[in-house]
């Protein structure tokens, strides 16, 4: 009987600790699979930036008692504007094409090595002299739940009366030449936002977050520029 109690204790301890693990205010490369560099790059006359997919995935809290009616929402047009500003500063004088703007808020597809296999380039791109095309994916993943403090094994968990939204931004920036991938890198950022219990929160993404993700995702590209 004591063995069973011991197993239950450690199961509760592990679950309690896991539910409180979250990287906060951190920028990092999240995936080694979505990374591809050449040894060096040469400057080109025309870089066209295709504003690709932006999507929002929602995770459910692991503990049922943490579920709340609160939700967090993001403004499509606002995010489009933030991305436009960030990439325009990264590639001054380049052509920025916003054909699709923010796509349907579904799970982002993985960016492949062949540009033609991802989507049909719009006619406006075909008429431009684009030596290189930049394609991006911004995936926002959120988990909304009650803000519960404590619960680390021997400590009682306490409902603090408000809600918390865990947010992960992941940006994949890919650069193509002649429809072939020549560069890809990704960066992610994690943060949390508080709201009143049950609030339908309309959240404004800070420009600094998008600027930093863009800068870091292009870091190796400009570092390898001849």
Short mmCIF file of C-alpha atoms in Angstrom, two decimals:
data_model
loop_
_atom_site.label_atom_id
_atom_site.label_comp_id
_atom_site.label_asym_id
_atom_site.label_seq_id
_atom_site.Cartn_x
_atom_site.Cartn_y
_atom_site.Cartn_z
CA UNK A 1 0.00 0.00 0.00
CA UNK A 2 2.81 2.40 0.85
CA UNK A 3 4.35 1.77 -2.58
CA UNK A 4 1.11 2.86 -4.25
CA UNK A 5 0.97 6.03 -2.15
CA UNK A 6 4.57 6.79 -3.04
CA UNK A 7 3.85 6.44 -6.76
CA UNK A 8 0.81 8.73 -6.51
CA UNK A 9 2.86 11.31 -4.58
CA UNK A 10 5.58 11.45 -7.22
CA UNK A 11 3.02 11.57 -10.04
CA UNK A 12 1.34 14.60 -8.46
CA UNK A 13 4.73 16.19 -7.78
CA UNK A 14 5.87 15.81 -11.39
CA UNK A 15 2.60 17.06 -12.88
CA UNK A 16 2.56 20.06 -10.54
CA UNK A 17 6.10 21.02 -11.45
CA UNK A 18 5.54 20.53 -15.18
CA UNK A 19 2.52 22.81 -15.23
CA UNK A 20 4.63 25.67 -13.88
CA UNK A 21 7.58 25.37 -16.27
CA UNK A 22 7.53 28.20 -18.82
CA UNK A 23 10.33 30.16 -20.45
CA UNK A 24 9.57 33.84 -19.95
CA UNK A 25 11.00 36.91 -21.71
CA UNK A 26 13.46 34.75 -23.64
CA UNK A 27 14.49 34.79 -27.31
CA UNK A 28 15.98 31.58 -28.70
CA UNK A 29 16.22 29.41 -31.79
CA UNK A 30 13.51 26.80 -31.29
CA UNK A 31 14.04 24.32 -34.11
CA UNK A 32 17.21 22.99 -35.73
CA UNK A 33 15.09 21.45 -38.50
CA UNK A 34 13.98 24.88 -39.72
CA UNK A 35 17.51 26.13 -40.21
CA UNK A 36 19.59 26.24 -43.39
CA UNK A 37 22.66 28.36 -44.19
CA UNK A 38 25.09 28.64 -47.06
CA UNK A 39 28.69 29.53 -46.37
CA UNK A 40 28.28 33.07 -47.68
CA UNK A 41 25.92 35.36 -49.57
CA UNK A 42 26.47 38.17 -52.05
CA UNK A 43 24.40 41.37 -52.11
CA UNK A 44 21.62 41.58 -54.73
CA UNK A 45 19.83 44.48 -56.35
CA UNK A 46 16.26 43.50 -55.57
CA UNK A 47 14.85 41.60 -52.60
CA UNK A 48 11.09 41.09 -52.58
CA UNK A 49 9.38 40.30 -49.30
CA UNK A 50 6.32 38.11 -49.56
CA UNK A 51 4.20 38.40 -46.45
CA UNK A 52 3.41 34.75 -45.85
CA UNK A 53 1.45 32.98 -43.16
CA UNK A 54 0.60 34.19 -39.69
CA UNK A 55 -1.45 31.83 -37.56
CA UNK A 56 -2.71 31.35 -34.02
CA UNK A 57 -2.76 27.98 -32.29
CA UNK A 58 -4.47 27.49 -28.94
CA UNK A 59 -3.26 24.98 -26.33
CA UNK A 60 -5.51 23.70 -23.55
CA UNK A 61 -4.18 23.77 -19.95
CA UNK A 62 -3.00 20.37 -18.79
CA UNK A 63 -4.95 20.53 -15.52
CA UNK A 64 -8.78 20.67 -15.80
CA UNK A 65 -9.05 22.94 -12.75
CA UNK A 66 -6.98 25.53 -14.60
CA UNK A 67 -9.44 26.00 -17.46
CA UNK A 68 -11.18 29.38 -17.67
CA UNK A 69 -13.60 31.18 -19.98
CA UNK A 70 -11.01 33.86 -20.70
CA UNK A 71 -9.57 34.18 -24.22
CA UNK A 72 -6.84 36.22 -25.88
CA UNK A 73 -7.27 37.69 -29.36
CA UNK A 74 -4.83 39.29 -31.81
CA UNK A 75 -5.62 41.94 -34.40
CA UNK A 76 -4.81 40.82 -37.96
CA UNK A 77 -4.18 44.28 -39.40
CA UNK A 78 -2.00 45.32 -36.48
CA UNK A 79 0.30 42.30 -36.83
CA UNK A 80 0.52 42.86 -40.59
CA UNK A 81 1.65 46.42 -39.94
CA UNK A 82 4.24 45.35 -37.36
CA UNK A 83 5.72 42.78 -39.75
CA UNK A 84 5.80 45.30 -42.60
CA UNK A 85 7.72 47.81 -40.50
CA UNK A 86 10.21 45.23 -39.22
CA UNK A 87 11.08 43.74 -42.62
CA UNK A 88 11.17 47.14 -44.30
CA UNK A 89 13.83 48.21 -41.80
CA UNK A 90 15.74 44.95 -42.26
CA UNK A 91 15.73 45.32 -46.07
CA UNK A 92 15.57 49.08 -46.77
CA UNK A 93 14.40 49.90 -50.27
CA UNK A 94 13.07 46.41 -50.94
CA UNK A 95 9.68 45.57 -52.39
CA UNK A 96 7.18 44.45 -49.77
CA UNK A 97 4.25 42.46 -51.12
CA UNK A 98 1.22 41.98 -48.85
CA UNK A 99 -0.86 39.80 -51.11
CA UNK A 100 -2.23 37.51 -48.43
CA UNK A 101 -1.59 39.64 -45.36
CA UNK A 102 -2.63 37.48 -42.43
CA UNK A 103 -3.69 34.04 -43.58
CA UNK A 104 -6.39 31.90 -42.05
CA UNK A 105 -5.63 31.32 -38.39
CA UNK A 106 -4.78 27.69 -38.81
CA UNK A 107 -1.66 25.71 -38.05
CA UNK A 108 1.26 26.99 -40.13
CA UNK A 109 2.64 24.54 -42.65
CA UNK A 110 6.34 23.78 -42.67
CA UNK A 111 8.29 25.83 -45.19
CA UNK A 112 9.92 23.54 -47.74
CA UNK A 113 13.09 23.93 -49.80
CA UNK A 114 11.22 24.45 -53.06
CA UNK A 115 9.30 27.72 -53.16
CA UNK A 116 7.10 26.58 -56.04
CA UNK A 117 5.86 23.71 -53.89
CA UNK A 118 4.50 26.05 -51.21
CA UNK A 119 2.31 28.43 -53.17
CA UNK A 120 1.83 30.03 -56.57
CA UNK A 121 3.62 33.34 -56.73
CA UNK A 122 1.21 36.21 -57.41
CA UNK A 123 1.35 37.91 -60.79
CA UNK A 124 2.72 41.08 -59.19
CA UNK A 125 5.82 39.11 -58.18
CA UNK A 126 6.23 37.58 -61.61
CA UNK A 127 6.36 41.05 -63.14
CA UNK A 128 9.07 42.24 -60.74
CA UNK A 129 12.81 41.64 -61.00
CA UNK A 130 13.11 39.82 -57.70
CA UNK A 131 16.61 38.47 -57.30
CA UNK A 132 15.61 37.03 -53.95
CA UNK A 133 12.28 36.44 -52.27
CA UNK A 134 11.78 36.46 -48.51
CA UNK A 135 8.95 34.31 -47.18
CA UNK A 136 7.90 34.30 -43.52
CA UNK A 137 5.77 32.35 -41.08
CA UNK A 138 4.79 33.76 -37.71
CA UNK A 139 3.12 31.20 -35.48
CA UNK A 140 1.54 32.43 -32.26
CA UNK A 141 0.71 29.73 -29.72
CA UNK A 142 -1.23 30.62 -26.59
CA UNK A 143 -2.42 28.81 -23.50
CA UNK A 144 -5.00 30.56 -21.33
CA UNK A 145 -5.83 29.42 -17.82
CA UNK A 146 -6.45 30.47 -14.25
CA UNK A 147 -3.43 31.97 -12.51
CA UNK A 148 -2.61 29.36 -9.90
CA UNK A 149 0.42 29.87 -7.66
CA UNK A 150 2.22 27.18 -5.71
CA UNK A 151 1.43 23.51 -6.14
CA UNK A 152 5.10 22.54 -6.40
CA UNK A 153 4.75 19.06 -4.89
CA UNK A 154 4.39 19.67 -1.14
CA UNK A 155 2.98 23.18 -1.56
CA UNK A 156 -0.76 23.81 -1.83
CA UNK A 157 -1.91 25.34 -5.11
CA UNK A 158 -3.81 28.62 -4.70
CA UNK A 159 -6.15 30.20 -7.23
CA UNK A 160 -5.17 33.89 -7.36
CA UNK A 161 -8.50 34.98 -8.84
CA UNK A 162 -7.31 36.23 -12.22
CA UNK A 163 -6.18 34.58 -15.47
CA UNK A 164 -2.85 34.25 -17.24
CA UNK A 165 -2.06 33.87 -20.94
CA UNK A 166 1.17 32.13 -21.91
CA UNK A 167 2.29 33.32 -25.35
CA UNK A 168 4.87 31.86 -27.71
CA UNK A 169 5.83 33.69 -30.91
CA UNK A 170 7.81 31.68 -33.44
CA UNK A 171 9.09 33.33 -36.62
CA UNK A 172 10.58 31.37 -39.53
CA UNK A 173 12.30 33.52 -42.13
CA UNK A 174 13.22 31.87 -45.45
CA UNK A 175 15.05 33.38 -48.43
CA UNK A 176 14.73 31.91 -51.93
CA UNK A 177 16.66 32.46 -55.13
CA UNK A 178 15.23 31.07 -58.36
CA UNK A 179 12.56 29.29 -56.31
CA UNK A 180 15.26 27.44 -54.33
CA UNK A 181 15.90 27.86 -50.64
CA UNK A 182 19.23 29.55 -49.85
CA UNK A 183 18.58 30.57 -46.25
CA UNK A 184 16.28 29.66 -43.37
CA UNK A 185 16.34 30.38 -39.66
CA UNK A 186 13.87 30.64 -36.82
CA UNK A 187 13.54 32.42 -33.50
CA UNK A 188 10.95 32.17 -30.74
CA UNK A 189 9.95 34.41 -27.86
CA UNK A 190 7.99 33.48 -24.75
CA UNK A 191 6.05 35.79 -22.44
CA UNK A 192 2.93 35.89 -20.28
CA UNK A 193 0.07 38.36 -19.93
CA UNK A 194 -2.40 38.73 -17.06
CA UNK A 195 -6.11 39.55 -17.33
CA UNK A 196 -9.22 39.59 -15.18
CA UNK A 197 -11.00 36.29 -14.64
CA UNK A 198 -13.04 35.42 -17.74
CA UNK A 199 -11.90 38.50 -19.70
CA UNK A 200 -11.92 38.45 -23.51
CA UNK A 201 -8.54 40.12 -23.95
CA UNK A 202 -7.71 41.93 -27.20
CA UNK A 203 -3.94 42.05 -27.08
CA UNK A 204 -1.57 44.39 -28.93
CA UNK A 205 1.69 42.68 -29.83
CA UNK A 206 4.65 44.98 -29.01
CA UNK A 207 6.60 46.23 -32.04
CA UNK A 208 9.83 45.41 -30.18
CA UNK A 209 8.97 41.70 -30.13
CA UNK A 210 8.45 41.51 -33.90
CA UNK A 211 11.52 43.69 -34.58
CA UNK A 212 13.73 41.44 -32.46
CA UNK A 213 12.40 38.21 -33.98
CA UNK A 214 13.04 39.53 -37.48
CA UNK A 215 16.52 40.76 -36.61
CA UNK A 216 17.57 37.49 -34.96
CA UNK A 217 16.07 35.28 -37.67
CA UNK A 218 18.17 37.18 -40.27
CA UNK A 219 21.30 37.37 -38.13
CA UNK A 220 23.21 34.59 -39.89
CA UNK A 221 22.23 35.87 -43.34
CA UNK A 222 23.76 39.32 -42.87
CA UNK A 223 26.69 37.87 -40.91
CA UNK A 224 27.59 35.74 -43.94
CA UNK A 225 27.15 38.56 -46.46
CA UNK A 226 30.35 39.25 -48.42
#
